[in-house]
Amino acid sequence: MSPSLQHFASDNQAGICPEALEYLLKSNDSGHEPSYGDDAWTQRVCDRMRDLFQTDCDVFFVFNGTAANSLALASLCQSYHSVICHELAHIETDECGGPEFFSNGSKLLTAKGENGKLTPDAIEALVTKRSDIHYPRPKVVSITQSTEVGTVYTVEEVRAIAAIAKRRQLKVHMDGARFANAVAALDVHPSEITWRAGVDVLCFGGTKNGLPVGEIVVFFDKQLAEDFAYRVKQAGQLASKMRFMSAPWLGLLDNDVWLRNARHANAMAKLLHQRLTDIAGVKVLFEPQANAVFAELPDHAAAAMRARGWKFYQFIGAGGCRLMCAWDTRQETVERFAAELRSLCIV
Amino acid sequence: MSPSLQHFASDNQAGICPEALEYLLKSNDSGHEPSYGDDAWTQRVCDRMRDLFQTDCDVFFVFNGTAANSLALASLCQSYHSVICHELAHIETDECGGPEFFSNGSKLLTAKGENGKLTPDAIEALVTKRSDIHYPRPKVVSITQSTEVGTVYTVEEVRAIAAIAKRRQLKVHMDGARFANAVAALDVHPSEITWRAGVDVLCFGGTKNGLPVGEIVVFFDKQLAEDFAYRVKQAGQLASKMRFMSAPWLGLLDNDVWLRNARHANAMAKLLHQRLTDIAGVKVLFEPQANAVFAELPDHAAAAMRARGWKFYQFIGAGGCRLMCAWDTRQETVERFAAELRSLCIV
Amino acid sequence: MSPSLQHFASDNQAGICPEALEYLLKSNDSGHEPSYGDDAWTQRVCDRMRDLFQTDCDVFFVFNGTAANSLALASLCQSYHSVICHELAHIETDECGGPEFFSNGSKLLTAKGENGKLTPDAIEALVTKRSDIHYPRPKVVSITQSTEVGTVYTVEEVRAIAAIAKRRQLKVHMDGARFANAVAALDVHPSEITWRAGVDVLCFGGTKNGLPVGEIVVFFDKQLAEDFAYRVKQAGQLASKMRFMSAPWLGLLDNDVWLRNARHANAMAKLLHQRLTDIAGVKVLFEPQANAVFAELPDHAAAAMRARGWKFYQFIGAGGCRLMCAWDTRQETVERFAAELRSLCIV
Amino acid sequence: MSPSLQHFASDNQAGICPEALEYLLKSNDSGHEPSYGDDAWTQRVCDRMRDLFQTDCDVFFVFNGTAANSLALASLCQSYHSVICHELAHIETDECGGPEFFSNGSKLLTAKGENGKLTPDAIEALVTKRSDIHYPRPKVVSITQSTEVGTVYTVEEVRAIAAIAKRRQLKVHMDGARFANAVAALDVHPSEITWRAGVDVLCFGGTKNGLPVGEIVVFFDKQLAEDFAYRVKQAGQLASKMRFMSAPWLGLLDNDVWLRNARHANAMAKLLHQRLTDIAGVKVLFEPQANAVFAELPDHAAAAMRARGWKFYQFIGAGGCRLMCAWDTRQETVERFAAELRSLCIV
């Protein structure tokens, strides 16, 4: 396997981490297993989640992030309600209308905000802007942790958002496609930026952390999870051979592999950021707190890098190129990318 | 692994077949891969599907059967249309309203029919029953192949249904959760019971045939597939690490493993049927043409079998117990089940 | 106006009753009025409804019965829930999938039942039939009062249904497109067959009782009405010039015109029933308790009556012809219809 | 009736114009009439619409503007598509998510634009911004004629928008809640700003032009209207006593009353604009081309006017106060409003 087989296009281009794979294989050795989540592997993961978060939460498995976020949001609002989120929120920009589809029409109300973050003031402004029945009533605040631009809400920021949400009778949803990266970056207990801070529902991303497929929806407010199992089933998100979705989570949870994976990806992003900062003509756009680096590259350099086979996306929302690091991004890949880019930036 | 670890509750309680697993592992060795289906594995499977069916069809991957059927049907009708199906059809009885949800309200019009099969006459009766705008207009016929009661539509039966469908301007959808078992049972080319017979869209089941997760939607009429990729994405059915859904299909397709798996399951059902037929007090309900056996067991015997740890479902729709065989059901499991049951039936 | 201009096709083919029309005209004389229901006429009707039912209910106006029933049901269940109703229920047979559309997929579970009526046993059977997540969980019982076949639930029958509903945690919805006819037939206070009997939501029909357009949704359980105004608005059911929908109700409510209209229609049905019973070859199908008569007419006689210009529908659900009487059906129309039919039935 | 009973809050606060009312009464004299639009009145209006537009269009009646726009848009796009509109478009700001609900999730993509108007460049920018499946594909351009800020698209502007739409394979929808005001303002044949300019579907507003209730959806491209009658029915928009919705249109169409009504409202807005322009401290915001005037009033003056009983809205979208004139706004009302305001603005 040559280093050229690694890229910075997305952390979902990485494969399965060894620990997760081991549990996948192990769960395949157990013969016939009850389907639809009635197996022992799935029960174990649910219990482990409750241990992890130190609270009696309800845990559901779905296939991907679109579904996790859309179903969670749909359970928090009716079609004539609205969801407040940042204008760069994944649910707004990259789900092809999934939240509107699953909720049968709930509108997303977007706010601007520095570093990809919602603020209490922006939420307050959206909640108070309209109160007539001709506009969908806000019921949910959705924040992405870590954010779409690689930043991380501090514990205080999450708390402040949850506080205004509670005051305005909004539920708090956290899109945690890269939740692990946020926990790793903040170095806090996962409960500190979720239920202890006032989050009602967390979509805990597994895929970008090293799983083959699957995300978990965690309801800290169990009342909100009423009949959610039916919702999951109807929405085509109930895996029949569930063990192959759930067992690999044990690989992430044992020995905190999920945090190790996240810390590594974060560290690679930090390294890449350092290297890019040095290069003349490259302008780094956000401080990389998680596993993403955003930078404006000289056009000719970006083109030349792509011509050499490097893959990375232009970030339409905020400008610049998005460079994602994964659980398996090698230091040499980062160094090689930086070196090649540097050589192209020298005129 | 002891024989007691096999059951007859469902073919989705079996694990991953070795050939599929091998490709899963292989696809994990290729480093970073484009996501969302832009990888080479996925392209290969799509091409292989076109080869298999000997026609230029459009191929899409989704996570499970609920989604495959619901999205396929939603692409064939609007919310104010209806879908004709058998009263025992899985889409009617076991999707928790998935088809209605994804189509935003399309009604299922159900017909009775012997051996779990729709007939041209039943379709005609439903189409001509109403023609006013107060009742949703039929646009689709959906048949399950093999059926929910373990029977198989013959080539002629599929053709006759498709003929009446065309005459009435209905599209033909095939729920092929156990398509492999039907092809194996009929011993025909897969095209003979699909597009050559007049089927427009096939949901080709992989999970019950030995995959960990995933079904394929095949549009033989490519016009019907317009923008279906967007539909899949919005509906939360687009896998980011798609290779882990697609590559295992190569394990099924190479050397016709999919047919071998299906033939084995069918053979086990036949064996089980033979054994049960002999047992006094047991009444077999349908002729097992695929991998399911339905039988009325004496109450005390069924209870005793369950007490011994055997798992199998009561079939609410048609009465009796449903006994499913999988790609990995061992002959000894069948013999042991039959022997234990026999001993319990002797008064 | 010649008697030939009256028919028995439907009570919605009659016009506006004088008292309702008078209020329509009066409300047009008041110059500019607040829109969307903030006018004084609308408030008056809401208050009058609370007086009428002797309870503090929430009252909403919608344009027609499809919307009234569909929105009411959608407020009682989520997409993965189900609604129990009679197989001849209008919501099942004549709303073109409206309930499924507005609820985004809730399934209607239908039961048979004599005289077009649901029974506690049928409800119990449907509730207990399935309890797995593969089938939508029942949340509502919907009964039509008076029924689609012109019968009327007694107070005791409504109470018994509501009792089983409460025991099974189902909400009770009453499709009262012809609620007035039921109240008139039973000669009870309207509260006796609604909230006092355990009904949670009533769709109170105005159109068939003499209004130009409009139905009222009455929530006896006010908690169920939370944000229902938003639902009405989003669903395109909020009239801007609301006074023209609401004011005419005052014409129905003053001096119990609604009951007078209903009693008249019921009496005409009784008369028609009497006349038909006498005619050889005509078989009356249900005892007419409200304003509908169902009868099997000799084919040649039905055809000849239609050829003479009489309009009435074949009733697909229960067989026979449906003959509806309206608030304005004249005795001479009934007598003439009966006489002509009699003359045609003499061989 | 005192002048104080007129306001500038909305043109939907006016009543029924005499000519429409006359037909409403006339249609009530015809005894029993076929329901659901099979009556002669409705057929006449449909024919008259085809005459008016000089083309063989398909015509449907719905209850209000939310429904007209939402159902029209839903017929032009699937849930995973998007609709391009101005950020001040009524469908975006005042339908409580109706378009998203009826389409089951289609996203509205909004653009800025001077004078409340979309431009070809803005459309082009939105169409070309994204082409991946993670973002809903644009399928429709929706323009409001006259606009939400009282301006009017010229024939050339409509044509230019339709041209870019056709080039990008987008359908063109016109929200014509105040279509009459636009036709009156431009003094063109109605076909010139609709199908001859490239508009596919028009929602033709009746309520604000003098009807009690009801809008018309006109499909110039008849293919797009396939099964639209079913859609209308399912969506709870099919009036049973349709004549009372349709007949009043004859009052508007005879002798071009619809244009007379619109011209009057436009003239009153022009007069009001003239008067306001003179008043020191008042800043008029848009050139009034139709029947709306937008103006910033000194805070104390606005408050004082409201305290005197005048009703008008703050316009959240564009700032200032919105003053709407209706078909019945009297010159003396305008003069009195202006005079009172002037007196309040003198310091």
JSON list of N, CA and C in Angstrom, two decimals, chain D residues 49 52-53 60 62 68-69 174-181 183 190 201-207 209 211 214-218 220 249 252-253 258:
[
{"chain": "D", "resi": 49, "resn": "MET", "atom": "N", "xyz": [-61.66, 30.81, -18.52]},
{"chain": "D", "resi": 49, "resn": "MET", "atom": "CA", "xyz": [-60.21, 30.96, -18.28]},
{"chain": "D", "resi": 49, "resn": "MET", "atom": "C", "xyz": [-59.43, 30.68, -19.56]},
{"chain": "D", "resi": 52, "resn": "LEU", "atom": "N", "xyz": [-59.85, 33.59, -21.68]},
{"chain": "D", "resi": 52, "resn": "LEU", "atom": "CA", "xyz": [-59.09, 34.74, -21.17]},
{"chain": "D", "resi": 52, "resn": "LEU", "atom": "C", "xyz": [-57.63, 34.64, -21.56]},
{"chain": "D", "resi": 53, "resn": "PHE", "atom": "N", "xyz": [-57.08, 33.45, -21.41]},
{"chain": "D", "resi": 53, "resn": "PHE", "atom": "CA", "xyz": [-55.65, 33.29, -21.68]},
{"chain": "D", "resi": 53, "resn": "PHE", "atom": "C", "xyz": [-55.37, 32.92, -23.14]},
{"chain": "D", "resi": 60, "resn": "PHE", "atom": "N", "xyz": [-57.79, 24.43, -12.31]},
{"chain": "D", "resi": 60, "resn": "PHE", "atom": "CA", "xyz": [-58.20, 23.77, -11.07]},
{"chain": "D", "resi": 60, "resn": "PHE", "atom": "C", "xyz": [-58.50, 24.81, -9.99]},
{"chain": "D", "resi": 62, "resn": "VAL", "atom": "N", "xyz": [-58.74, 25.73, -5.98]},
{"chain": "D", "resi": 62, "resn": "VAL", "atom": "CA", "xyz": [-58.35, 25.35, -4.62]},
{"chain": "D", "resi": 62, "resn": "VAL", "atom": "C", "xyz": [-58.78, 26.47, -3.67]},
{"chain": "D", "resi": 68, "resn": "ALA", "atom": "N", "xyz": [-52.68, 26.69, -3.38]},
{"chain": "D", "resi": 68, "resn": "ALA", "atom": "CA", "xyz": [-52.43, 26.88, -4.81]},
{"chain": "D", "resi": 68, "resn": "ALA", "atom": "C", "xyz": [-50.93, 26.78, -5.10]},
{"chain": "D", "resi": 69, "resn": "ASN", "atom": "N", "xyz": [-50.16, 27.56, -4.37]},
{"chain": "D", "resi": 69, "resn": "ASN", "atom": "CA", "xyz": [-48.72, 27.55, -4.61]},
{"chain": "D", "resi": 69, "resn": "ASN", "atom": "C", "xyz": [-48.08, 26.22, -4.24]},
{"chain": "D", "resi": 174, "resn": "MET", "atom": "N", "xyz": [-45.64, 30.90, -11.37]},
{"chain": "D", "resi": 174, "resn": "MET", "atom": "CA", "xyz": [-45.94, 32.28, -11.01]},
{"chain": "D", "resi": 174, "resn": "MET", "atom": "C", "xyz": [-46.95, 32.30, -9.87]},
{"chain": "D", "resi": 175, "resn": "ASP", "atom": "N", "xyz": [-46.53, 32.88, -8.75]},
{"chain": "D", "resi": 175, "resn": "ASP", "atom": "CA", "xyz": [-47.45, 33.11, -7.64]},
{"chain": "D", "resi": 175, "resn": "ASP", "atom": "C", "xyz": [-48.21, 34.39, -7.96]},
{"chain": "D", "resi": 176, "resn": "GLY", "atom": "N", "xyz": [-49.43, 34.21, -8.39]},
{"chain": "D", "resi": 176, "resn": "GLY", "atom": "CA", "xyz": [-50.24, 35.35, -8.82]},
{"chain": "D", "resi": 176, "resn": "GLY", "atom": "C", "xyz": [-51.34, 35.70, -7.84]},
{"chain": "D", "resi": 177, "resn": "ALA", "atom": "N", "xyz": [-51.00, 35.68, -6.55]},
{"chain": "D", "resi": 177, "resn": "ALA", "atom": "CA", "xyz": [-51.99, 36.08, -5.55]},
{"chain": "D", "resi": 177, "resn": "ALA", "atom": "C", "xyz": [-52.55, 37.46, -5.91]},
{"chain": "D", "resi": 178, "resn": "ARG", "atom": "N", "xyz": [-51.69, 38.30, -6.50]},
{"chain": "D", "resi": 178, "resn": "ARG", "atom": "CA", "xyz": [-52.10, 39.63, -6.98]},
{"chain": "D", "resi": 178, "resn": "ARG", "atom": "C", "xyz": [-51.79, 39.75, -8.47]},
{"chain": "D", "resi": 179, "resn": "PHE", "atom": "N", "xyz": [-52.09, 38.69, -9.19]},
{"chain": "D", "resi": 179, "resn": "PHE", "atom": "CA", "xyz": [-51.86, 38.67, -10.64]},
{"chain": "D", "resi": 179, "resn": "PHE", "atom": "C", "xyz": [-52.65, 39.79, -11.32]},
{"chain": "D", "resi": 180, "resn": "ALA", "atom": "N", "xyz": [-53.87, 39.98, -10.88]},
{"chain": "D", "resi": 180, "resn": "ALA", "atom": "CA", "xyz": [-54.72, 41.02, -11.48]},
{"chain": "D", "resi": 180, "resn": "ALA", "atom": "C", "xyz": [-54.04, 42.38, -11.37]},
{"chain": "D", "resi": 181, "resn": "ASN", "atom": "N", "xyz": [-53.46, 42.67, -10.24]},
{"chain": "D", "resi": 181, "resn": "ASN", "atom": "CA", "xyz": [-52.81, 43.97, -10.05]},
{"chain": "D", "resi": 181, "resn": "ASN", "atom": "C", "xyz": [-51.63, 44.14, -11.00]},
{"chain": "D", "resi": 183, "resn": "VAL", "atom": "N", "xyz": [-51.33, 42.62, -14.04]},
{"chain": "D", "resi": 183, "resn": "VAL", "atom": "CA", "xyz": [-51.87, 42.81, -15.40]},
{"chain": "D", "resi": 183, "resn": "VAL", "atom": "C", "xyz": [-52.38, 44.25, -15.56]},
{"chain": "D", "resi": 190, "resn": "PRO", "atom": "N", "xyz": [-53.17, 39.23, -20.41]},
{"chain": "D", "resi": 190, "resn": "PRO", "atom": "CA", "xyz": [-52.64, 38.30, -19.38]},
{"chain": "D", "resi": 190, "resn": "PRO", "atom": "C", "xyz": [-51.75, 37.20, -19.95]},
{"chain": "D", "resi": 201, "resn": "VAL", "atom": "N", "xyz": [-46.98, 27.37, -15.01]},
{"chain": "D", "resi": 201, "resn": "VAL", "atom": "CA", "xyz": [-48.12, 27.27, -14.10]},
{"chain": "D", "resi": 201, "resn": "VAL", "atom": "C", "xyz": [-48.35, 28.61, -13.41]},
{"chain": "D", "resi": 202, "resn": "LEU", "atom": "N", "xyz": [-49.58, 29.03, -13.41]},
{"chain": "D", "resi": 202, "resn": "LEU", "atom": "CA", "xyz": [-49.96, 30.28, -12.73]},
{"chain": "D", "resi": 202, "resn": "LEU", "atom": "C", "xyz": [-50.93, 29.98, -11.60]},
{"chain": "D", "resi": 203, "resn": "CYS", "atom": "N", "xyz": [-50.66, 30.56, -10.43]},
{"chain": "D", "resi": 203, "resn": "CYS", "atom": "CA", "xyz": [-51.66, 30.56, -9.37]},
{"chain": "D", "resi": 203, "resn": "CYS", "atom": "C", "xyz": [-52.34, 31.92, -9.42]},
{"chain": "D", "resi": 204, "resn": "PHE", "atom": "N", "xyz": [-53.58, 31.90, -9.83]},
{"chain": "D", "resi": 204, "resn": "PHE", "atom": "CA", "xyz": [-54.34, 33.11, -10.13]},
{"chain": "D", "resi": 204, "resn": "PHE", "atom": "C", "xyz": [-55.21, 33.42, -8.91]},
{"chain": "D", "resi": 205, "resn": "GLY", "atom": "N", "xyz": [-54.87, 34.51, -8.24]},
{"chain": "D", "resi": 205, "resn": "GLY", "atom": "CA", "xyz": [-55.54, 34.85, -6.99]},
{"chain": "D", "resi": 205, "resn": "GLY", "atom": "C", "xyz": [-56.91, 35.46, -7.20]},
{"chain": "D", "resi": 206, "resn": "GLY", "atom": "N", "xyz": [-57.89, 34.91, -6.51]},
{"chain": "D", "resi": 206, "resn": "GLY", "atom": "CA", "xyz": [-59.22, 35.48, -6.57]},
{"chain": "D", "resi": 206, "resn": "GLY", "atom": "C", "xyz": [-59.59, 36.23, -5.29]},
{"chain": "D", "resi": 207, "resn": "THR", "atom": "N", "xyz": [-59.12, 35.71, -4.15]},
{"chain": "D", "resi": 207, "resn": "THR", "atom": "CA", "xyz": [-59.56, 36.25, -2.87]},
{"chain": "D", "resi": 207, "resn": "THR", "atom": "C", "xyz": [-59.26, 37.74, -2.74]},
{"chain": "D", "resi": 209, "resn": "ASN", "atom": "N", "xyz": [-58.80, 39.80, -4.92]},
{"chain": "D", "resi": 209, "resn": "ASN", "atom": "CA", "xyz": [-59.42, 40.58, -6.00]},
{"chain": "D", "resi": 209, "resn": "ASN", "atom": "C", "xyz": [-60.93, 40.76, -5.79]},
{"chain": "D", "resi": 211, "resn": "LEU", "atom": "N", "xyz": [-63.11, 38.00, -4.22]},
{"chain": "D", "resi": 211, "resn": "LEU", "atom": "CA", "xyz": [-63.88, 36.78, -3.95]},
{"chain": "D", "resi": 211, "resn": "LEU", "atom": "C", "xyz": [-63.93, 36.52, -2.44]},
{"chain": "D", "resi": 214, "resn": "GLY", "atom": "N", "xyz": [-60.98, 31.32, -2.49]},
{"chain": "D", "resi": 214, "resn": "GLY", "atom": "CA", "xyz": [-60.66, 30.53, -3.67]},
{"chain": "D", "resi": 214, "resn": "GLY", "atom": "C", "xyz": [-59.66, 31.13, -4.62]},
{"chain": "D", "resi": 215, "resn": "GLU", "atom": "N", "xyz": [-58.77, 30.27, -5.10]},
{"chain": "D", "resi": 215, "resn": "GLU", "atom": "CA", "xyz": [-57.76, 30.61, -6.08]},
{"chain": "D", "resi": 215, "resn": "GLU", "atom": "C", "xyz": [-57.83, 29.59, -7.21]},
{"chain": "D", "resi": 216, "resn": "ILE", "atom": "N", "xyz": [-57.26, 29.95, -8.33]},
{"chain": "D", "resi": 216, "resn": "ILE", "atom": "CA", "xyz": [-57.26, 29.04, -9.47]},
{"chain": "D", "resi": 216, "resn": "ILE", "atom": "C", "xyz": [-55.82, 28.69, -9.84]},
{"chain": "D", "resi": 217, "resn": "VAL", "atom": "N", "xyz": [-55.59, 27.41, -10.14]},
{"chain": "D", "resi": 217, "resn": "VAL", "atom": "CA", "xyz": [-54.29, 26.99, -10.64]},
{"chain": "D", "resi": 217, "resn": "VAL", "atom": "C", "xyz": [-54.43, 26.72, -12.13]},
{"chain": "D", "resi": 218, "resn": "VAL", "atom": "N", "xyz": [-53.66, 27.42, -12.92]},
{"chain": "D", "resi": 218, "resn": "VAL", "atom": "CA", "xyz": [-53.73, 27.29, -14.38]},
{"chain": "D", "resi": 218, "resn": "VAL", "atom": "C", "xyz": [-52.46, 26.64, -14.90]},
{"chain": "D", "resi": 220, "resn": "PHE", "atom": "N", "xyz": [-50.50, 25.88, -18.02]},
{"chain": "D", "resi": 220, "resn": "PHE", "atom": "CA", "xyz": [-50.39, 26.17, -19.46]},
{"chain": "D", "resi": 220, "resn": "PHE", "atom": "C", "xyz": [-49.75, 24.99, -20.17]},
{"chain": "D", "resi": 249, "resn": "TRP", "atom": "N", "xyz": [-66.36, 33.64, -9.65]},
{"chain": "D", "resi": 249, "resn": "TRP", "atom": "CA", "xyz": [-65.36, 34.05, -10.64]},
{"chain": "D", "resi": 249, "resn": "TRP", "atom": "C", "xyz": [-66.02, 34.68, -11.87]},
{"chain": "D", "resi": 252, "resn": "LEU", "atom": "N", "xyz": [-66.22, 38.22, -11.53]},
{"chain": "D", "resi": 252, "resn": "LEU", "atom": "CA", "xyz": [-64.96, 38.92, -11.79]},
{"chain": "D", "resi": 252, "resn": "LEU", "atom": "C", "xyz": [-64.66, 39.00, -13.28]},
{"chain": "D", "resi": 253, "resn": "LEU", "atom": "N", "xyz": [-65.02, 37.93, -13.99]},
{"chain": "D", "resi": 253, "resn": "LEU", "atom": "CA", "xyz": [-64.62, 37.85, -15.40]},
{"chain": "D", "resi": 253, "resn": "LEU", "atom": "C", "xyz": [-65.55, 38.67, -16.31]},
{"chain": "D", "resi": 258, "resn": "TRP", "atom": "N", "xyz": [-62.44, 41.99, -12.76]},
{"chain": "D", "resi": 258, "resn": "TRP", "atom": "CA", "xyz": [-61.16, 41.68, -12.09]},
{"chain": "D", "resi": 258, "resn": "TRP", "atom": "C", "xyz": [-60.12, 42.77, -12.35]}
]
